[in-house]
Amino acid sequence: MKQKLILKLVLLGDPGVGKTSLISQFVHARFRHSYQLTVGLDISSKQVTLNDGRTVTLSINDIGGQARFAAIRHMFFKGAHLAMFVYDVTRAETLENIKDPWYKELMEFCGQQGKSSVQTILVGNKADLEDYRMIEIEEGITLANEINANSHISASAKDNIQVDEAFKTLAQSFFDERQE
Ligand code: GTP
């Protein structure tokens, strides 16, 4: 019998950056304009096809970005294979906060000898709001390098730009890393 491979993915980032929206677009091809903060944790799953045709199931953990959920958030970082850091390209502080607290939190709970054992990607969401952009792509790439993320992607959950790519690139990086 063929074994089903499941990778645990966690999303991290400030409240309102679009974590739930990216998941909703990726899993259900839906976008909602109204904001409903994520209380605690939501888990959904979706299969992705890797470059070599194999499939892998992502178990996607959407953890509320509000400070008051910090205590329970840590429990859900445990055992994560993949992490997607999300910032909002229209709000500068959401990129600053990727390093501290988000990267710091992940390292604290999934780090090994100063290096994360989790494969990561940095996503600049709301790229459709070009007129309100406060963060240039280069700044995102610089930060991605600083936190050793595998890649940086500019995306829009609203217009479904680069959303599938973000999740697939992250899943693929897990296997690429193991082949090196
Ligand atoms: P928490 O649950 O509090 O951690 O927030 P979140 O990061 O899950 O944010 P959420 O997905 O709930 O989105 C917050 C708001 O931003 C909602 O009003 C969304 O409609 C809006 N939004 C999300 N993604 C995009 C996008 O790509 N473009 C635009 N224009 N709006 C977006």
XYZ file of N, CA and C and ligand atoms in Angstrom:
572
model
N 0.842 -1.192 0.000
C 0.000 0.000 0.000
C 0.889 1.258 0.000
N 0.528 2.206 -0.814
C 1.318 3.443 -0.898
C 1.048 4.326 0.315
N 2.105 4.876 0.914
C 1.922 5.729 2.079
C 1.628 7.155 1.655
N 0.714 7.783 2.390
C 0.390 9.172 2.084
C 1.314 10.077 2.893
N 2.000 10.976 2.214
C 2.924 11.865 2.911
C 2.211 13.165 3.277
N 2.238 13.481 4.557
C 1.581 14.706 5.024
C 2.618 15.641 5.640
N 2.641 16.860 5.157
C 3.548 17.861 5.717
C 2.734 18.898 6.491
N 3.212 19.215 7.677
C 2.533 20.222 8.501
C 3.066 21.614 8.166
N 2.168 22.491 7.825
C 2.535 23.867 7.437
C 1.884 24.858 8.411
N 2.668 25.810 8.892
C 2.094 26.857 9.738
C 2.269 28.216 9.051
N 1.289 29.095 9.237
C 1.392 30.452 8.695
C 1.603 31.413 9.854
N 2.532 32.341 9.679
C 2.834 33.304 10.729
C 2.833 34.717 10.150
N 2.347 35.662 10.952
C 2.335 37.055 10.509
C 1.311 37.838 11.313
N 1.429 39.168 11.247
C 0.553 40.043 12.019
C -0.934 39.829 11.694
N -1.802 40.270 12.603
C -3.242 40.199 12.321
C -3.566 40.978 11.049
N -4.433 40.428 10.226
C -4.929 41.156 9.063
C -4.031 41.174 7.837
N -2.908 40.463 7.858
C -2.017 40.493 6.679
C -2.555 39.628 5.537
N -3.488 38.726 5.889
C -4.111 37.897 4.845
C -3.769 36.419 4.894
N -3.406 35.920 6.061
C -3.070 34.492 6.186
C -4.279 33.624 5.840
N -5.418 33.928 6.478
C -6.633 33.143 6.233
C -7.047 33.273 4.768
N -6.888 34.469 4.209
C -7.303 34.701 2.817
C -6.446 33.910 1.837
N -5.148 33.807 2.104
C -4.266 33.020 1.221
C -4.682 31.554 1.253
N -4.978 31.054 2.451
C -5.393 29.654 2.588
C -6.726 29.438 1.875
N -7.656 30.354 2.104
C -8.987 30.221 1.513
C -8.914 30.211 -0.022
N -8.050 31.067 -0.573
C -7.878 31.111 -2.034
C -7.229 29.817 -2.527
N -6.223 29.346 -1.807
C -5.497 28.145 -2.213
C -6.370 26.885 -2.094
N -7.079 26.762 -0.983
C -7.845 25.526 -0.720
C -9.233 25.550 -1.366
N -9.907 26.699 -1.289
C -11.312 26.750 -1.740
C -11.543 27.668 -2.940
N -10.492 28.320 -3.452
C -10.627 29.273 -4.558
C -11.664 30.350 -4.238
N -11.620 30.840 -2.991
C -12.584 31.846 -2.534
C -11.857 33.021 -1.896
N -12.446 34.216 -2.006
C -11.894 35.379 -1.312
C -13.027 36.144 -0.647
N -12.829 36.510 0.637
C -13.844 37.283 1.342
C -13.292 38.662 1.695
N -14.066 39.717 1.383
C -13.591 41.079 1.645
C -13.643 41.439 3.120
N -14.628 40.896 3.830
C -14.766 41.273 5.238
C -13.702 40.554 6.075
N -13.269 41.213 7.124
C -12.219 40.669 7.993
C -12.836 39.974 9.191
N -12.487 38.700 9.359
C -12.910 37.960 10.553
C -11.638 37.434 11.174
N -11.290 37.931 12.358
C -10.021 37.475 12.921
C -10.089 35.992 13.264
N -8.957 35.327 13.097
C -8.905 33.901 13.390
C -8.758 33.728 14.895
N -9.711 33.037 15.482
C -9.665 32.783 16.918
C -9.017 31.422 17.118
N -7.817 31.438 17.711
C -7.130 30.167 17.953
C -6.571 29.588 16.675
N -7.130 28.459 16.246
C -6.513 27.717 15.149
C -7.557 27.133 14.200
N -7.242 27.173 12.914
C -8.064 26.527 11.882
C -7.144 25.596 11.112
N -7.570 24.375 10.864
C -6.722 23.466 10.079
C -7.464 23.042 8.817
N -6.787 23.139 7.678
C -7.372 22.631 6.438
C -6.279 21.857 5.701
N -6.669 21.127 4.673
C -5.628 20.392 3.962
C -5.862 20.417 2.461
N -4.769 20.270 1.735
C -4.860 20.227 0.277
C -3.639 19.491 -0.280
N -3.883 18.761 -1.359
C -2.786 18.048 -2.020
C -2.085 18.960 -3.008
N -0.764 18.845 -3.082
C -0.039 19.554 -4.136
C 0.815 18.559 -4.906
N 1.043 18.872 -6.173
C 1.868 18.015 -7.018
C 3.256 18.620 -7.122
N 4.251 17.791 -6.833
C 5.637 18.262 -6.879
C 6.164 18.233 -8.309
N 7.360 18.780 -8.508
C 7.954 18.851 -9.855
C 8.095 17.486 -10.514
N 8.331 16.447 -9.690
C 8.521 15.107 -10.270
C 7.212 14.329 -10.398
N 6.077 14.971 -10.157
C 4.775 14.339 -10.342
C 4.222 13.688 -9.083
N 5.061 13.543 -8.050
C 4.558 12.981 -6.793
C 3.591 13.955 -6.143
N 2.691 13.427 -5.307
C 1.784 14.338 -4.593
C 2.073 14.285 -3.101
N 1.797 15.387 -2.450
C 1.978 15.479 -1.012
C 0.790 16.265 -0.454
N 0.351 15.859 0.742
C -0.763 16.571 1.363
C -0.231 17.589 2.357
N -0.712 18.816 2.230
C -0.333 19.852 3.189
C -1.426 19.955 4.255
N -1.024 19.880 5.505
C -1.947 20.117 6.608
C -1.661 21.550 7.054
N -2.595 22.446 6.723
C -2.322 23.884 6.843
C -2.916 24.453 8.136
N -2.031 24.954 8.983
C -2.447 25.460 10.292
C -2.490 26.977 10.274
N -3.681 27.521 10.381
C -3.891 28.968 10.373
C -4.033 29.418 11.818
N -2.991 30.094 12.298
C -2.962 30.459 13.709
C -3.200 31.953 13.820
N -4.205 32.359 14.602
C -4.543 33.778 14.748
C -3.320 34.610 15.105
N -3.148 35.744 14.425
C -1.972 36.584 14.618
C -2.048 37.496 15.839
N -3.218 37.550 16.477
C -3.379 38.448 17.625
C -2.470 38.047 18.787
N -1.927 39.068 19.460
C -0.989 38.828 20.573
C -1.613 37.918 21.628
N -2.920 38.053 21.822
C -3.533 37.270 22.903
C -3.572 35.769 22.621
N -3.244 35.368 21.394
C -3.219 33.933 21.100
C -1.806 33.353 21.208
N -0.844 34.209 21.638
C 0.563 33.778 21.666
C 0.770 32.509 22.480
N 0.100 32.419 23.610
C 0.308 31.276 24.501
C -0.068 29.951 23.831
N -1.166 29.925 23.075
C -1.568 28.657 22.451
C -0.849 28.424 21.129
N -0.402 29.527 20.493
C 0.254 29.414 19.183
C 1.432 28.454 19.221
N 2.219 28.568 20.272
C 3.441 27.770 20.376
C 3.182 26.283 20.243
N 2.068 25.841 20.782
C 1.751 24.405 20.748
C 1.630 23.913 19.314
N 1.202 24.800 18.434
C 0.932 24.377 17.062
C 2.144 24.495 16.148
N 3.225 25.109 16.646
C 4.467 25.145 15.859
C 5.168 23.802 15.912
N 4.894 23.066 16.968
C 5.566 21.778 17.192
C 5.340 20.824 16.027
N 6.407 20.233 15.527
C 6.277 19.231 14.477
C 6.057 19.824 13.093
N 6.163 21.157 12.968
C 5.941 21.779 11.653
C 7.113 21.455 10.714
N 6.799 21.130 9.469
C 7.828 20.916 8.448
C 8.058 22.194 7.641
N 6.985 22.998 7.522
C 7.013 24.162 6.632
C 6.402 25.373 7.336
N 6.973 26.554 7.057
C 6.386 27.777 7.617
C 6.300 28.846 6.539
N 5.142 29.495 6.474
C 4.952 30.611 5.538
C 4.816 31.887 6.362
N 5.791 32.797 6.215
C 5.707 34.099 6.873
C 4.972 35.031 5.919
N 3.978 35.743 6.438
C 3.194 36.634 5.575
C 3.249 38.066 6.106
N 3.515 39.031 5.189
C 3.385 40.449 5.540
C 2.463 41.101 4.529
N 2.016 42.320 4.872
C 1.092 43.075 4.028
C 1.915 44.195 3.372
N 2.009 44.196 2.060
C 2.878 45.157 1.357
C 2.461 46.625 1.569
N 1.259 46.850 2.126
C 0.795 48.224 2.357
C 1.072 48.700 3.787
N 1.598 47.834 4.630
C 1.854 48.215 6.030
C 3.288 47.839 6.412
N 4.162 48.872 6.516
C 5.592 48.634 6.735
C 5.884 47.820 7.987
N 5.120 48.059 9.034
C 5.430 47.382 10.314
C 5.226 45.871 10.223
N 4.413 45.426 9.265
C 4.164 43.982 9.181
C 5.399 43.235 8.661
N 6.255 43.945 7.897
C 7.515 43.326 7.453
C 8.529 43.356 8.599
N 8.572 44.490 9.314
C 9.501 44.596 10.460
C 9.220 43.493 11.476
N 7.938 43.207 11.674
C 7.560 42.214 12.697
C 7.856 40.768 12.297
N 8.216 40.558 11.034
C 8.527 39.181 10.613
C 9.727 38.666 11.406
N 10.756 39.528 11.550
C 11.969 39.112 12.274
C 11.670 38.879 13.752
N 10.984 39.837 14.329
C 10.643 39.782 15.745
C 9.267 40.403 15.907
N 8.249 39.615 16.222
C 8.317 38.329 16.915
C 8.276 37.054 16.067
N 7.859 37.115 14.781
C 7.446 35.861 14.128
C 8.576 34.868 13.897
N 9.679 35.325 13.314
C 10.795 34.415 13.073
C 11.362 33.925 14.409
N 11.433 34.871 15.354
C 11.959 34.535 16.684
C 11.109 33.438 17.344
N 9.797 33.590 17.237
C 8.892 32.596 17.834
C 9.091 31.228 17.202
N 9.205 31.214 15.880
C 9.371 29.927 15.188
C 10.687 29.269 15.599
N 11.745 30.081 15.636
C 13.064 29.560 16.017
C 13.052 28.987 17.427
N 12.333 29.666 18.281
C 12.274 29.241 19.669
C 11.665 27.848 19.800
N 10.699 27.570 18.937
C 9.968 26.309 19.089
C 10.314 25.253 18.054
N 10.939 25.655 16.944
C 11.298 24.668 15.917
C 12.757 24.779 15.517
N 13.557 25.584 16.228
C 14.949 25.812 15.840
C 15.884 24.709 16.316
N 17.002 24.592 15.635
C 18.043 23.639 16.022
C 19.390 24.328 15.856
N 20.109 24.505 16.931
C 21.439 25.106 16.898
C 21.487 26.392 16.065
N 20.586 27.291 16.387
C 20.587 28.586 15.715
C 20.081 28.550 14.283
N 19.594 27.381 13.845
C 19.103 27.282 12.474
C 17.712 26.647 12.526
N 16.804 27.156 11.726
C 15.474 26.567 11.747
C 15.495 25.203 11.058
N 14.805 24.242 11.643
C 14.724 22.922 11.018
C 13.546 22.882 10.042
N 12.850 23.999 9.949
C 11.648 24.102 9.122
C 11.996 24.833 7.827
N 11.442 24.395 6.714
C 11.632 25.123 5.451
C 10.668 26.306 5.435
N 11.160 27.463 5.018
C 10.311 28.659 5.121
C 10.236 29.444 3.804
N 9.172 30.225 3.697
C 9.003 31.143 2.568
C 8.451 32.452 3.124
N 8.801 33.568 2.491
C 8.278 34.874 2.903
C 7.348 35.374 1.798
N 6.106 35.707 2.177
C 5.120 36.136 1.190
C 4.677 37.571 1.480
N 4.806 38.444 0.495
C 4.302 39.814 0.583
C 2.914 39.812 -0.032
N 1.866 39.857 0.804
C 0.488 39.749 0.306
C -0.121 41.129 0.031
N -1.234 41.146 -0.668
C -2.000 42.342 -1.075
C -1.273 43.117 -2.173
N -0.575 42.387 -3.028
C 0.162 43.007 -4.132
C -0.780 43.688 -5.134
N -2.084 43.399 -5.047
C -3.056 44.079 -5.925
C -3.187 45.558 -5.559
N -2.845 45.909 -4.302
C -2.980 47.304 -3.850
C -1.711 48.091 -4.189
N -1.336 48.069 -5.458
C -0.063 48.656 -5.914
C 0.049 50.137 -5.532
N -1.057 50.885 -5.599
C -1.009 52.324 -5.298
C -0.711 52.598 -3.828
N -0.958 51.625 -2.982
C -0.760 51.823 -1.534
C 0.482 51.098 -1.033
N 1.265 50.558 -1.960
C 2.435 49.763 -1.569
C 3.435 50.601 -0.783
N 3.838 50.091 0.389
C 4.824 50.774 1.244
C 6.140 50.005 1.285
N 6.125 48.774 0.791
C 7.319 47.925 0.873
C 7.701 47.458 -0.526
N 8.908 47.820 -0.946
C 9.376 47.391 -2.269
C 9.784 45.919 -2.215
N 9.669 45.248 -3.348
C 9.980 43.821 -3.413
C 11.404 43.542 -2.910
N 12.337 44.449 -3.247
C 13.743 44.253 -2.840
C 13.875 44.168 -1.322
N 13.060 44.957 -0.615
C 13.125 44.923 0.856
C 12.657 43.565 1.376
N 11.650 43.022 0.714
C 11.161 41.687 1.091
C 12.220 40.632 0.846
N 12.902 40.748 -0.309
C 13.944 39.760 -0.659
C 15.095 39.836 0.353
N 15.462 41.072 0.726
C 16.545 41.246 1.708
C 16.189 40.560 3.020
N 14.954 40.777 3.468
C 14.555 40.156 4.734
C 14.492 38.635 4.614
N 14.025 38.169 3.469
C 13.958 36.700 3.247
C 15.358 36.100 3.405
N 16.371 36.802 2.876
C 17.755 36.321 3.008
C 18.203 36.339 4.460
N 17.834 37.407 5.160
C 18.256 37.541 6.559
C 17.711 36.428 7.448
N 16.508 35.974 7.147
C 15.922 34.914 7.983
C 16.104 33.536 7.335
N 16.963 33.467 6.317
C 17.252 32.193 5.634
C 16.027 31.524 5.028
N 15.072 32.328 4.571
C 13.896 31.744 3.917
C 14.331 31.207 2.549
N 13.682 30.172 2.070
C 14.044 29.588 0.777
C 13.722 30.514 -0.381
N 12.636 31.291 -0.221
C 12.290 32.235 -1.285
C 11.366 33.336 -0.780
N 11.162 34.325 -1.667
C 10.247 35.426 -1.390
C 9.272 35.499 -2.553
N 7.971 35.649 -2.229
C 6.971 35.735 -3.303
C 6.041 36.904 -3.022
N 5.742 37.663 -4.066
C 4.788 38.751 -3.984
C 3.450 38.188 -4.461
N 2.404 38.280 -3.620
C 1.153 37.580 -3.941
C -0.071 38.447 -3.672
N -1.197 38.018 -4.194
C -2.472 38.638 -3.842
C -3.508 37.538 -3.663
N -4.008 37.427 -2.425
C -5.069 36.446 -2.167
C -6.340 36.905 -2.876
N -6.512 38.216 -2.983
C -7.730 38.772 -3.589
C -7.805 38.424 -5.077
N -6.727 38.713 -5.806
C -6.733 38.492 -7.260
C -6.136 37.151 -7.662
N -5.863 36.309 -6.673
C -5.281 34.983 -6.916
C -3.984 35.061 -7.745
N -3.096 35.933 -7.287
C -1.791 36.063 -7.951
C -0.745 35.336 -7.109
N -0.055 34.402 -7.700
C 1.067 33.683 -7.080
C 0.696 32.953 -5.791
N -0.585 32.644 -5.601
C -0.980 31.976 -4.353
C -0.598 30.491 -4.415
N -1.020 29.804 -5.476
C -0.647 28.384 -5.636
C 0.866 28.237 -5.629
N 1.547 29.167 -6.304
C 3.010 29.106 -6.416
C 3.658 29.154 -5.034
N 3.112 30.020 -4.166
C 3.700 30.161 -2.831
C 3.647 28.830 -2.077
N 2.485 28.180 -2.096
C 2.334 26.913 -1.362
C 3.159 25.800 -2.029
N 3.139 25.769 -3.363
C 3.877 24.705 -4.075
C 5.380 24.873 -3.904
N 5.868 26.105 -4.007
C 7.304 26.376 -3.852
C 7.769 25.928 -2.478
N 6.937 26.212 -1.483
C 7.297 25.839 -0.114
C 7.351 24.313 0.036
N 6.344 23.629 -0.476
C 6.324 22.153 -0.391
C 7.526 21.567 -1.127
N 7.811 22.111 -2.308
C 8.929 21.610 -3.120
C 10.260 21.794 -2.376
N 10.396 22.901 -1.653
C 11.668 23.182 -0.969
C 11.983 22.127 0.081
N 10.950 21.524 0.635
C 11.149 20.466 1.636
C 11.901 19.287 1.002
N 11.550 18.953 -0.240
C 12.176 17.801 -0.913
C 13.521 18.185 -1.511
N 13.620 19.397 -2.040
C 14.876 19.867 -2.610
C 15.965 19.855 -1.540
N 15.604 20.303 -0.348
C 16.554 20.380 0.768
C 17.107 18.998 1.110
N 16.248 17.980 1.002
C 16.662 16.628 1.360
C 17.532 15.960 0.293
N 17.502 16.503 -0.904
C 18.297 15.902 -1.983
C 19.697 16.469 -2.068
N 19.934 17.583 -1.335
C 21.256 18.238 -1.457
C 22.349 17.432 -0.768
P -5.757 37.150 11.651
O -6.781 36.059 11.572
O -6.195 38.244 12.588
O -4.391 36.666 11.998
O -5.703 37.858 10.172
P -5.267 37.220 8.768
O -3.810 37.399 8.558
O -5.757 35.811 8.648
O -6.002 38.160 7.690
P -7.296 37.870 6.758
O -7.029 36.795 5.779
O -8.459 37.668 7.673
O -7.423 39.235 5.935
C -7.571 40.498 6.576
C -8.250 41.486 5.635
O -7.405 41.734 4.500
C -9.594 41.008 5.067
O -10.468 42.114 5.022
C -9.265 40.527 3.663
O -10.368 40.665 2.788
C -8.113 41.470 3.282
N -7.178 40.853 2.324
C -6.565 39.660 2.459
N -5.787 39.386 1.403
C -5.896 40.443 0.567
C -5.326 40.770 -0.733
O -4.542 40.024 -1.338
N -5.682 41.983 -1.266
C -6.535 42.846 -0.635
N -6.818 43.993 -1.260
N -7.100 42.560 0.556
C -6.785 41.383 1.163
